[in-house]
Each structure stands twice: as structure tokens, then as C-alpha cells.
Short mmCIF file of C-alpha atoms and ligand atoms in Angstrom, two decimals:
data_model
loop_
_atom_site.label_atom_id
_atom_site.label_comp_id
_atom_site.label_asym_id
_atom_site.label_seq_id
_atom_site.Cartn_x
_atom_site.Cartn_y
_atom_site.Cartn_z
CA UNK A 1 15.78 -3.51 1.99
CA UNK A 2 12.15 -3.15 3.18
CA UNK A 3 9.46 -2.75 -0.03
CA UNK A 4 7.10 -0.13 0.52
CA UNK A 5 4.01 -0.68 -0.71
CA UNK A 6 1.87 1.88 -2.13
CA UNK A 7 -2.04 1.71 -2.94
CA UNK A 8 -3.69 4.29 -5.60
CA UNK A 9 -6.96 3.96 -6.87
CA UNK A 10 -7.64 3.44 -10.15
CA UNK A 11 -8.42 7.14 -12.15
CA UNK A 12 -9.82 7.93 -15.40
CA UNK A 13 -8.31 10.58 -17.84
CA UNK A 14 -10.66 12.76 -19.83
CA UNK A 15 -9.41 14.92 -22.20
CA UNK A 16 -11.10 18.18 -22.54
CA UNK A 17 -10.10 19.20 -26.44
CA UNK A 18 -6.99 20.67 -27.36
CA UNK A 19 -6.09 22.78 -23.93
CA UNK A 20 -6.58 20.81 -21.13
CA UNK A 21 -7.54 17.42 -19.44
CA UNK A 22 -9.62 15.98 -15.86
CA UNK A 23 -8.41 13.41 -13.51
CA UNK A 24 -11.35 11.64 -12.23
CA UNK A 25 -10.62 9.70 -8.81
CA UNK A 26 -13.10 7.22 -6.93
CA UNK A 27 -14.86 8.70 -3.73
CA UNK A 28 -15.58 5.23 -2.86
CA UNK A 29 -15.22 4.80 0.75
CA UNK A 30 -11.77 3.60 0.81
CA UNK A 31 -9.67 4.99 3.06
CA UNK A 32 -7.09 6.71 0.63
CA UNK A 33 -9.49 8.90 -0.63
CA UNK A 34 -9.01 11.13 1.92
CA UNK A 35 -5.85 12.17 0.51
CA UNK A 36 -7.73 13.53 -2.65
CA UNK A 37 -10.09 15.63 -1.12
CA UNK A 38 -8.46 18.85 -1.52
CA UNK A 39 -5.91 20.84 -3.43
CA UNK A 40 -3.05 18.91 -1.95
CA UNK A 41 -3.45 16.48 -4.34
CA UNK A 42 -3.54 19.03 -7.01
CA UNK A 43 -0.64 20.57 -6.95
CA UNK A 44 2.08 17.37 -7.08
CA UNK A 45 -0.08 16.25 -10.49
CA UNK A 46 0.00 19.96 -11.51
CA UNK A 47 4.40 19.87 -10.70
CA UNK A 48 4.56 16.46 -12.46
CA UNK A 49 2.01 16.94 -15.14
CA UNK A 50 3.27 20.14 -16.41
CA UNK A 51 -0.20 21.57 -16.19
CA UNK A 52 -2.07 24.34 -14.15
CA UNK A 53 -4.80 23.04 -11.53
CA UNK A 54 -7.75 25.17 -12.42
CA UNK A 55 -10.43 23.85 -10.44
CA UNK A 56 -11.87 20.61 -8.96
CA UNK A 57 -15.89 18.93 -9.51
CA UNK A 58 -17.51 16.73 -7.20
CA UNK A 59 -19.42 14.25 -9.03
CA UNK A 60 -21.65 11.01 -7.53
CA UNK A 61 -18.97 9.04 -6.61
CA UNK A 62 -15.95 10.50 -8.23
CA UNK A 63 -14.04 13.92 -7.98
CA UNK A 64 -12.67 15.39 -10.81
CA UNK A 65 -9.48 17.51 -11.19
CA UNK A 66 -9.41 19.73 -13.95
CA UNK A 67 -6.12 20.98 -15.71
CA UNK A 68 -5.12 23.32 -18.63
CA UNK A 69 -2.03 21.88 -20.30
CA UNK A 70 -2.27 24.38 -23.27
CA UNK A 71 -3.22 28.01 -22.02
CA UNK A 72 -1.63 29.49 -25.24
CA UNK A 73 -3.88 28.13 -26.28
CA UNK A 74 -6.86 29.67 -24.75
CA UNK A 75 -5.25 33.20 -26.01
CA UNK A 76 -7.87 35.29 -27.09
CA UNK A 77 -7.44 38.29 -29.74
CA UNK A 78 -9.02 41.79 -29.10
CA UNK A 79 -11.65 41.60 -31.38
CA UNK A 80 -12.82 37.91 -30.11
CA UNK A 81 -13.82 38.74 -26.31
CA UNK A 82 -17.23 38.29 -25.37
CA UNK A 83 -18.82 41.03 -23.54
CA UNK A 84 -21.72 41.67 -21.37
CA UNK A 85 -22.84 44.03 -19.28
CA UNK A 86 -21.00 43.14 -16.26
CA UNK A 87 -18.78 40.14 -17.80
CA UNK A 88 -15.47 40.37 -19.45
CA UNK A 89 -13.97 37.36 -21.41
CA UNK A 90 -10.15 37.19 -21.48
CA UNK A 91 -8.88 34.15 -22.22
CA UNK A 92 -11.32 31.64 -23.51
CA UNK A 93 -13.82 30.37 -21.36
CA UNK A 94 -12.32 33.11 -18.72
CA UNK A 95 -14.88 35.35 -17.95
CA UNK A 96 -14.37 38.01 -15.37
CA UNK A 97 -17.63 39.09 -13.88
CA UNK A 98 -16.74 42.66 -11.89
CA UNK A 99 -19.81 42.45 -9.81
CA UNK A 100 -18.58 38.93 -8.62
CA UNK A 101 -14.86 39.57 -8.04
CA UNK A 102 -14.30 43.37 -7.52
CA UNK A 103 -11.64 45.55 -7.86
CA UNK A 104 -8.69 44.95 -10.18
CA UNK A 105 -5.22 44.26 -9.44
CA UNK A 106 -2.52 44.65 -11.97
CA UNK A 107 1.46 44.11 -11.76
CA UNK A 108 3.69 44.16 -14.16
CA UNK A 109 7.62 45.20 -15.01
CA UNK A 110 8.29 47.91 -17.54
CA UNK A 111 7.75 45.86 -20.80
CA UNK A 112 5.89 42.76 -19.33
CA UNK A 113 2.69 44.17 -21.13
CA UNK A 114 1.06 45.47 -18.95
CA UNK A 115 -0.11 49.16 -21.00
CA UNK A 116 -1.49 46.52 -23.61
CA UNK A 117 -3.62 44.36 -20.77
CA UNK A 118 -5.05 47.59 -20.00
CA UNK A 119 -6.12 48.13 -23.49
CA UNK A 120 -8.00 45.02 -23.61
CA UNK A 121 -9.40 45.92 -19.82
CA UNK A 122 -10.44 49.51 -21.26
CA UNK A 123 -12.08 47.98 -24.61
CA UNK A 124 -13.77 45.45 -22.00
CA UNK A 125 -14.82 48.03 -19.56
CA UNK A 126 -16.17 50.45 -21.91
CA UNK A 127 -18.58 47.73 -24.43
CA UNK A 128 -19.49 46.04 -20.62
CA UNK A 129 -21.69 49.79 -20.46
CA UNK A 130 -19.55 51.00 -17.45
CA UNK A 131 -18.28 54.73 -17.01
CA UNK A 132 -14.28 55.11 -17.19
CA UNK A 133 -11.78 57.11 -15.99
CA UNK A 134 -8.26 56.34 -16.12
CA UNK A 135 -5.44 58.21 -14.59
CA UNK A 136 -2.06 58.28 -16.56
CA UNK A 137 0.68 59.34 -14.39
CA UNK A 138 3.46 58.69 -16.72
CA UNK A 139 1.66 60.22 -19.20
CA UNK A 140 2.57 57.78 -22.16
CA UNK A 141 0.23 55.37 -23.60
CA UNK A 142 -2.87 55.99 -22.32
CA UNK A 143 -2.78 60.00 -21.74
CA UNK A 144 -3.99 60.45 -25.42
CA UNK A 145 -7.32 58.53 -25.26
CA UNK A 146 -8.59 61.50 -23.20
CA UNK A 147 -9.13 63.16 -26.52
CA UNK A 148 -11.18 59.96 -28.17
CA UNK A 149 -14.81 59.83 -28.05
CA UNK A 150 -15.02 57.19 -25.94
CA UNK A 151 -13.27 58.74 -23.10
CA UNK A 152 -13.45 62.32 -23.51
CA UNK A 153 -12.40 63.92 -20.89
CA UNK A 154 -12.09 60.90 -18.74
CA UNK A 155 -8.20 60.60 -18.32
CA UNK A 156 -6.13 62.89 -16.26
CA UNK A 157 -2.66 63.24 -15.80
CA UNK A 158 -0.15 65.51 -13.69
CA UNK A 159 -0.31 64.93 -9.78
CA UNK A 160 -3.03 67.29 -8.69
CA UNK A 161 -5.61 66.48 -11.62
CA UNK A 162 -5.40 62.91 -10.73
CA UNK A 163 -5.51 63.67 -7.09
CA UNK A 164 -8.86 65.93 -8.35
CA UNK A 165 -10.38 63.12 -10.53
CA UNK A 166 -10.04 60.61 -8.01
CA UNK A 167 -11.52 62.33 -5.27
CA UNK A 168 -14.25 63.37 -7.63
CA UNK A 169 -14.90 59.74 -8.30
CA UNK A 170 -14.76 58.94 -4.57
CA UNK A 171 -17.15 61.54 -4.12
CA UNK A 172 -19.41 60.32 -6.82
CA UNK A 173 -19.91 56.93 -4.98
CA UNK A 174 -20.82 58.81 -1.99
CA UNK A 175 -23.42 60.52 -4.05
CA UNK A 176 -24.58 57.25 -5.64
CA UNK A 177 -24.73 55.60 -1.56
CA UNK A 178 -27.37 58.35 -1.25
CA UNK A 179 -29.16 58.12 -4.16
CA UNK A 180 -29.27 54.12 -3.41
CA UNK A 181 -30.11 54.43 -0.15
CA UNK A 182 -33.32 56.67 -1.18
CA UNK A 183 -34.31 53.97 -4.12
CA UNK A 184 -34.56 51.26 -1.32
CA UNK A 185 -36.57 53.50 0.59
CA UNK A 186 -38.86 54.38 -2.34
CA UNK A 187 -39.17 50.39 -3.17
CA UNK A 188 -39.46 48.78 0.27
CA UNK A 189 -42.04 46.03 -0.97
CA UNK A 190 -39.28 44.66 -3.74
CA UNK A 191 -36.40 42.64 -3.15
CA UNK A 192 -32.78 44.47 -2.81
CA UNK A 193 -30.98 44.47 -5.97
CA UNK A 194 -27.93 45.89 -6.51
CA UNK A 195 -27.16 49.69 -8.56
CA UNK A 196 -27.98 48.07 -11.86
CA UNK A 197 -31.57 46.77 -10.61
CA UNK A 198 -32.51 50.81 -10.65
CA UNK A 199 -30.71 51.44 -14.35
CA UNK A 200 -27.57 52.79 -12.42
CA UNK A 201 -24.27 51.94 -14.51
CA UNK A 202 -21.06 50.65 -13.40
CA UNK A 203 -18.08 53.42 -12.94
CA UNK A 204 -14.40 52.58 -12.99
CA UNK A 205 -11.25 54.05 -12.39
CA UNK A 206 -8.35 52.67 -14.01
CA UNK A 207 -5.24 53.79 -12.08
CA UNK A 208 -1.87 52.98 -14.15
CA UNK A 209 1.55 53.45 -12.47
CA UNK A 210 -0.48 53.39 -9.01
CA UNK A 211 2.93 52.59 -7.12
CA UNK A 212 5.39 55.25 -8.52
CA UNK A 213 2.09 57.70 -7.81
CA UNK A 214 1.81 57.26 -4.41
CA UNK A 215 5.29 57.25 -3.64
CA UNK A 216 6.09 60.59 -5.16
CA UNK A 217 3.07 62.47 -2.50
CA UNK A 218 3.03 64.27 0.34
CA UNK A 219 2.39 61.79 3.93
CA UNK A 220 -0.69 63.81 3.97
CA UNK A 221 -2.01 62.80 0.79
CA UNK A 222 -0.88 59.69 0.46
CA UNK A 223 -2.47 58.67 4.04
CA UNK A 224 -5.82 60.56 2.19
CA UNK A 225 -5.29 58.75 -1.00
CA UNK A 226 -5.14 55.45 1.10
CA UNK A 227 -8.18 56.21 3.22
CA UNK A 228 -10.78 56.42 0.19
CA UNK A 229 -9.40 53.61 -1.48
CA UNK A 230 -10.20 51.99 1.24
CA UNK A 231 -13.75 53.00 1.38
CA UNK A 232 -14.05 52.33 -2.17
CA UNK A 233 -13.06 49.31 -2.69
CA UNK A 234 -15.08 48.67 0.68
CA UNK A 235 -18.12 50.04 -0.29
CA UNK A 236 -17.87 50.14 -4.19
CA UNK A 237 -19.40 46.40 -5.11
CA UNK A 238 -23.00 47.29 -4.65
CA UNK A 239 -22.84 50.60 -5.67
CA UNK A 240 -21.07 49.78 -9.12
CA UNK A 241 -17.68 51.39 -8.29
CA UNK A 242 -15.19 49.57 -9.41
CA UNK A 243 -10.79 50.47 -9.50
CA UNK A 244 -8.60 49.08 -11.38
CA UNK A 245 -5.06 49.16 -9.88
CA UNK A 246 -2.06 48.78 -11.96
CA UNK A 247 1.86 48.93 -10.88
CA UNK A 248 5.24 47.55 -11.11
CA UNK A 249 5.63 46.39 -7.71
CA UNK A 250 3.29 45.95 -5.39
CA UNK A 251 4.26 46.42 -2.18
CA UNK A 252 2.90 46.54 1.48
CA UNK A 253 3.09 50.54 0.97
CA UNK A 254 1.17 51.61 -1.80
CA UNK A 255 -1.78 49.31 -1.02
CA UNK A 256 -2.90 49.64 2.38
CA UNK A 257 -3.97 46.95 4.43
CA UNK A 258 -7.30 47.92 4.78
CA UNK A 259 -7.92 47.31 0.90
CA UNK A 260 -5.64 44.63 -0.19
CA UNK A 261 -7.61 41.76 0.68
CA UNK A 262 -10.82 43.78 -1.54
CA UNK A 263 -9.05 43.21 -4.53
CA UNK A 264 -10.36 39.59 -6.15
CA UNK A 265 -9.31 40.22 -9.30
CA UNK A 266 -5.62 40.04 -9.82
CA UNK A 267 -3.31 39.50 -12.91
CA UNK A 268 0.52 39.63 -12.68
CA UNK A 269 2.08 40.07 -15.70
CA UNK A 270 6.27 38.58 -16.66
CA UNK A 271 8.05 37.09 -14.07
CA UNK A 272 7.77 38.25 -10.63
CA UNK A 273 10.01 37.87 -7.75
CA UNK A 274 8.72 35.99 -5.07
CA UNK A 275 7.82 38.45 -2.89
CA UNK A 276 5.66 40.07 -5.58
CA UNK A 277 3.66 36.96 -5.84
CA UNK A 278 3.10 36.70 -2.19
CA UNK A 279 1.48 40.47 -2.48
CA UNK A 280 -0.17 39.08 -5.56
CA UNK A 281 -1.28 35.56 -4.77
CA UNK A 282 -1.21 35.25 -0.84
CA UNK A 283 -2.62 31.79 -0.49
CA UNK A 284 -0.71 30.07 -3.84
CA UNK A 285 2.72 31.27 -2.97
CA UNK A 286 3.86 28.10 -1.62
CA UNK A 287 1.71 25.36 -3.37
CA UNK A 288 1.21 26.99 -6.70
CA UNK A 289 4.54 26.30 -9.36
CA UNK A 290 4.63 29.53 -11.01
CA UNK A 291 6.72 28.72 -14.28
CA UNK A 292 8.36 31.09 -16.22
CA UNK A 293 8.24 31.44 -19.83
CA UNK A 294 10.02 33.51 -22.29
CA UNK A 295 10.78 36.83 -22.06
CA UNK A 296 9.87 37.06 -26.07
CA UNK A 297 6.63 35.84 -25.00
CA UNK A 298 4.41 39.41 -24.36
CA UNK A 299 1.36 39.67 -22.20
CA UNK A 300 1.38 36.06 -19.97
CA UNK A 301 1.39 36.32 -16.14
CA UNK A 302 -0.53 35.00 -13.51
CA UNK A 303 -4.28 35.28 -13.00
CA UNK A 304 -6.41 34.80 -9.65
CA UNK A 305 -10.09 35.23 -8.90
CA UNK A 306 -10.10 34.67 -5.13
CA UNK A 307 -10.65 33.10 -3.59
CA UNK A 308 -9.89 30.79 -6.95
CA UNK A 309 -6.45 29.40 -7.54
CA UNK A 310 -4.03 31.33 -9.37
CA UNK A 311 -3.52 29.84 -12.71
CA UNK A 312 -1.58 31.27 -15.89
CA UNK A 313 -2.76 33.62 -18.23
CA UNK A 314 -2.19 34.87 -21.39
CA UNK A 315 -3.73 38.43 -22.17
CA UNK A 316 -6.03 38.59 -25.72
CA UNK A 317 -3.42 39.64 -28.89
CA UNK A 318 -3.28 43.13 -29.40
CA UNK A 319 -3.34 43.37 -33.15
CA UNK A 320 -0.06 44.52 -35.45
CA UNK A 321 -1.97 47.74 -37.00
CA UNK A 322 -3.50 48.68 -33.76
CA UNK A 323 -3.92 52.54 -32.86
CA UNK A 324 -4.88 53.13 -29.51
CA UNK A 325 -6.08 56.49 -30.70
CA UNK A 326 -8.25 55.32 -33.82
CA UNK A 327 -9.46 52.13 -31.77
CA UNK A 328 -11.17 53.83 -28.78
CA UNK A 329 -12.17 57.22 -31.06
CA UNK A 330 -14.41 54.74 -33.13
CA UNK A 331 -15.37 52.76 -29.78
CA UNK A 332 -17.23 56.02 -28.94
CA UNK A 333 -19.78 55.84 -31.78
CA UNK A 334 -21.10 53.26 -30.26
CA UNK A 335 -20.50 53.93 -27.13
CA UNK A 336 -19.78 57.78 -26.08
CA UNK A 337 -17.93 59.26 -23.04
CA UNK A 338 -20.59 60.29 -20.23
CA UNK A 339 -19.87 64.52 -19.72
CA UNK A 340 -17.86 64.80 -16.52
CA UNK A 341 -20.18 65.85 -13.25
CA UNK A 342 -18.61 69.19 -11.93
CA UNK A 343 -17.31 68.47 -8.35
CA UNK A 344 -19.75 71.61 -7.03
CA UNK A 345 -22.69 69.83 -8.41
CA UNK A 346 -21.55 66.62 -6.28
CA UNK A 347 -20.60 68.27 -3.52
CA UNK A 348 -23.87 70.55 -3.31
CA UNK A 349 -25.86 67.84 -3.39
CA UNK A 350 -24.07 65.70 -0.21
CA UNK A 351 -24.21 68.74 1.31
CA UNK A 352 -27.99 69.44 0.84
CA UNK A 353 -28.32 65.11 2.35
CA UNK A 354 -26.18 65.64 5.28
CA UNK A 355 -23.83 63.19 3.69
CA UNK A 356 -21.00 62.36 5.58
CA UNK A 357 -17.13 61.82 3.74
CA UNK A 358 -13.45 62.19 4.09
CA UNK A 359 -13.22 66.21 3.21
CA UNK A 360 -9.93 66.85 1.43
CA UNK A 361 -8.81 70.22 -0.46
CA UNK A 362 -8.05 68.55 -3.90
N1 LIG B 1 -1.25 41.47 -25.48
C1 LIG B 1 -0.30 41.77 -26.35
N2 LIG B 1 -0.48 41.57 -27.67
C2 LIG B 1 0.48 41.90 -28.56
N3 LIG B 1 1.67 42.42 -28.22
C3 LIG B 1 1.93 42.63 -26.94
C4 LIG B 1 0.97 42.32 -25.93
N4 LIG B 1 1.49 42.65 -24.73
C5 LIG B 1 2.71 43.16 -24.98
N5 LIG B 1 3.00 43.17 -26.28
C6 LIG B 1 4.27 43.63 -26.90
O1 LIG B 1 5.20 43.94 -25.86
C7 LIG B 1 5.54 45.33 -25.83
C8 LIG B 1 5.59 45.83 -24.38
O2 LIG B 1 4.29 45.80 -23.83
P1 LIG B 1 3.71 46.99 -22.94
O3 LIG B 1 4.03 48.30 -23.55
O4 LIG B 1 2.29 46.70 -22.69
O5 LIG B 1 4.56 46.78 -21.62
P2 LIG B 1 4.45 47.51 -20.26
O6 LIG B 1 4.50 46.48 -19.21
O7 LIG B 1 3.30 48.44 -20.21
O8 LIG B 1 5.77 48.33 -20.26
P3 LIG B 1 5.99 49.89 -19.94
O9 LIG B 1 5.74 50.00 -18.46
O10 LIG B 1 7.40 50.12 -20.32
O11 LIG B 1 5.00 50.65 -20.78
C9 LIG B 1 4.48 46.01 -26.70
O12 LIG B 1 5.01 47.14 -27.35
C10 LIG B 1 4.07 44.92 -27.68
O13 LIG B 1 4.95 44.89 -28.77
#
């Protein structure tokens, strides 16, 4: 028998409180350490270490692989999430910033927890200052919130009043491209900001049930519904419009091509079948080992920033006592539903800039 002999370097362990732990390794010339310049290293260590690879440091003469080995324990509760005007915390020390990775993508089976994510997205959304509208097809859990303050007439259900509210909101960001465009013209000496540099806020559309939606419309519309997503999710980022996509399965079908890759925020919730995840998480599929937990266990999934890894995630604790009603009624004392532009008034005013969009009779 021939002994094989294998050289590692020396590494130090640091561990980072309760949830998680580095791996430093020695950048020092030899010749090994080409093997740890990347993720390839990563994902064996996360396999054998039980642990999710969440990111890697370059340091003078080390590089450092961080893991979580706890991300229970990172769980958040609703009332705990830090919010700022464009940054949403939801785990701890997980901060989604919607300017930096737009557009949401959410999947989820019946019962993976999915209506309760989107609670903690909406309660996000509406303290982070943006505008909301949400679009309920099944008309369950979130249908009722269109009578609370703090989205009063922001959440549609029944095919051709979504099909209306979207459009409006697609024509809104048309509006807003004009009303940006004139701003730069009007403040050519400053630097370019983006909408929020001229007081503009961010407006989001939170689409549940997306899939079963899209599936149950004409070719016509769906092709239509497809072609301003497209644009928006396109275009949206520096304007401040922002979706929020949520579904059971995604598939190749309900999100076009031309959008997919525009989504950089993506959380799927339960377990998935593998060719979810490769719709979900693209570039993980075959490194990343997506475990799978209880089924008792509500709200954990998979979360990617891309072009981050995919690591897990727990959504914040909805509490026992909590009325979705009550909750986001109260939100709007603080923070009230903006009136609903009439789609005249929009369309009036492209019309009186020459503004070119996709014309559809919703
Ligand atoms: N973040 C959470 N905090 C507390 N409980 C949760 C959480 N997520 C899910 N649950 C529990 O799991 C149940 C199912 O969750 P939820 O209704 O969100 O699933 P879903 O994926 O939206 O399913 P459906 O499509 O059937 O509505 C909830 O009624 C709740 O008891």
C-alpha cells in the first residue's frame, strides 16, 4: 500500500458568539493556498462542519471563512427588526437594503409560511417610508388589510383589478422616469442621485400567488403582464420601484426570462424540490447543501442576495396574539396609506410628455 501524504496549513478557529464561527487560513506563499482561494474550499467545511458558508474576508496575510452554525439562532421577532429608510433587518445582522438588491423573490408551498414572511416584508416595507400595494389573488390573508389605515385602498383582488392596479403601478414608474428625467435636467451642476436624492419615495408591489395568477390569463395578457415586469424590474432600481414576487413554484413560465435574473433578493421558504432551487438559487444548486429541517419548524427556507451565497434563513416570529387586521390598522397612525393616483391623472400627464409605454386596455 502506497501512503499518501497530505499537507494543510495550519488554521485558526475564531468563534464569533453563540451563532457562528471563522476559519482563518495562511495566504503565505505556499503553494496550497491556492486551493483556498475561493468558495471551493467552502463548501466541503460547510458539508463536514454542519454549518452554512456565509461569506469569506481577506485579511494581510490570512483569509477568513465565515460560518453560521446556529441560524435559529439569529431568528428575529416582529417587533425586533431594525428599520431604515431603505434597509430591512430580518434575521439578525441580515439587513436587506432594496436599493442594493432589487426586486423580491418569494417561494413557498401552501403552509411553508410564506403569508407570514410577507407580513414581516409588509411591516418592513411600510416603517422603511415606501408606498405599498399588494395584490391578493386568493383573496385570504392579506385581502383584508385593504381596509387598514396603513394600506387603504392599496390591495386588490379579483383578476381584472389586479390586472388594473398593476398596470397603474407600471404606469406610475413611467410617470416618475419623466418626472426624474426633468429633475436631472433642472440640477445639471449636482451629482446624479437616485429618486430619494429629490424627496421621491420608494413604491412596491407585493404580488402573492404570482404563479397560480398568471397561469389562469388569457396568452394576451399574460405575454402583457410579462412585458412590464420586465421593464420594471429593469428600470425600477433608480426610480424606487420595487416588486415583490411571491409563489409556490417558480417556474420558467411565470417569470420570464427577461426578468429573472433582476430579482437579487430571493427567499425560499420549506423544502423545495430541486428544480425549484435551481429557479431559486441558479449558481448554489450544485455546491450549496441545502438541509432540510422539520416540517414543525414554520418560516425557515433559503435566503440569497446575489450575487451572495444562498445561506439559510429563518423568517422573524410572528407573535401568538397577532391580528393582521389590528397590527397594520395601528401601523397607519404612524404611517398612513398614500390616496391612490387615478389612472386618468397618470395617463394625462404621459400623454401631455410624449411619454412612450406598453398601452394595454386594463
Ligand atoms: N414566521 C412565523 N412565525 C410564527 N408562526 C409561523 C411563521 N410562519 C409560519 N407560521 C405558522 O405556520 C402556519 C402556516 O404559515 P403560512 O400561513 O404563512 O403558510 P403559507 O405558506 O402562506 O401557506 P398558505 O399558502 O396555505 O397560506 C401559520 O398559520 C403559523 O401558525
Amino acid at each position: 500500500m502506497v501512503k499518501q501524504k497530505i499537507k494543510l496549513p495550519k488554521v485558526s478557529l475564531k468563534n464569533n458568539g453563540k451563532v457562528g464561527f471563522s476559519i482563518y487560513l495562511p495566504m503565505d506563499g505556499q503553494k496550497y493556498q491556492d486551493r483556498f482561494r475561493d468558495r471551493r474550499i467552502s463548501q466541503p467545511l460547510s458539508a463536514m462542519l454542519f454549518a452554512d458558508a456565509v461569506g469569506t474576508n481577506d485579511i494581510f496575510g490570512f483569509k477568513s471563512f465565515d460560518f453560521i452554525s446556529n441560524p435559529l439562532g439569529l431568528r428575529l421577532g416582529l417587533a425586533d427588526m431594525t428599520i431604515t429608510d431603505h434597509t430591512i433587518e430580518i434575521m439578525k445582522g441580515v439587513v436587506w437594503d432594496y436599493e442594493k438588491y432589487p426586486q423580491a423573490l418569494i417561494s413557498g408551498d401552501t403552509g411553508s409560511g410564506k403569508s407570514f414572511f410577507l407580513f414581516s416584508l409588509l411591516n418592513g416595507l411600510i416603517k422603511s417610508g415606501a408606498v405599498v400595494d399588494v395584490a391578493d389573488p386568493k383573496e385570504t390573508d392579506l385581502s383584508v388589510l385593504g381596509k387598514t389605515a396603513s394600506l387603504k385602498y392599496r390591495v386588490t383582488y379579483g383578476r381584472d383589478r389586479i390586472l388594473k392596479s398593476f398596470y397603474r403601478f407600471y404606469l406610475e414608474m413611467i410617470k416618475r422616469g419623466r418626472e426624474y428625467h426633468d429633475l436631472l435636467n433642472d440640477n445639471l451642476e449636482e451629482n446624479v442621485g437616485n429618486y430619494r436624492k429629490y424627496g421621491l419615495k420608494p413604491h412596491f408591489f407585493v404580488f402573492d400567488e404570482f404563479g397560480a395568477f398568471v397561469s389562469g390569463l388569457k396568452y394576451n395578457e399574460s405575454e402583457a403582464i410579462q412585458q412590464i415586469l420586465g421593464q420594471i424590474t429593469m428600470l425600477g432600481r433608480q426610480l424606487g420601484y420595487f416588486v415583490a414576487i411571491a409563489m409556490q413554484k417558480p417556474t420558467a413560465d411565470t417569470i420570464g426570462s427577461a426578468s429573472r435574473d433582476q430579482f437579487q433578493f430571493r427567499v425560499a421558504l420549506g423544502k423545495m424540490k430541486s428544480s425549484g432551487l435551481s429557479m431559486m438559487f441558479p449558481d448554489d444548486v450544485d455546491e450549496v447543501q441545502f438541509k432540510e429541517l422539520s416540517k414543525n419548524l414554520k418560516g425557515w427556507g433559503y435566503l440569497a442576495m446575489t450575487p451572495g451565497q444562498a445561506r439559510s434563513f429563518f423568517a422573524p416570529v410572528i407573535p401568538k396574539d397577532f391580528v393582521p387586521f389590528k397590527y397594520f390598522d395601528e401601523l397607519g397612525e404612524q404611517y398612513p396609506a398614500v390616496p391612490v393616483e387615478p389612472m386618468g391623472e397618470i395617463k394625462e400627464f404621459l400623454a401631455s410628455k410624449s411619454a412612450k409605454y406598453v398601452e394595454l386596455n386594463f
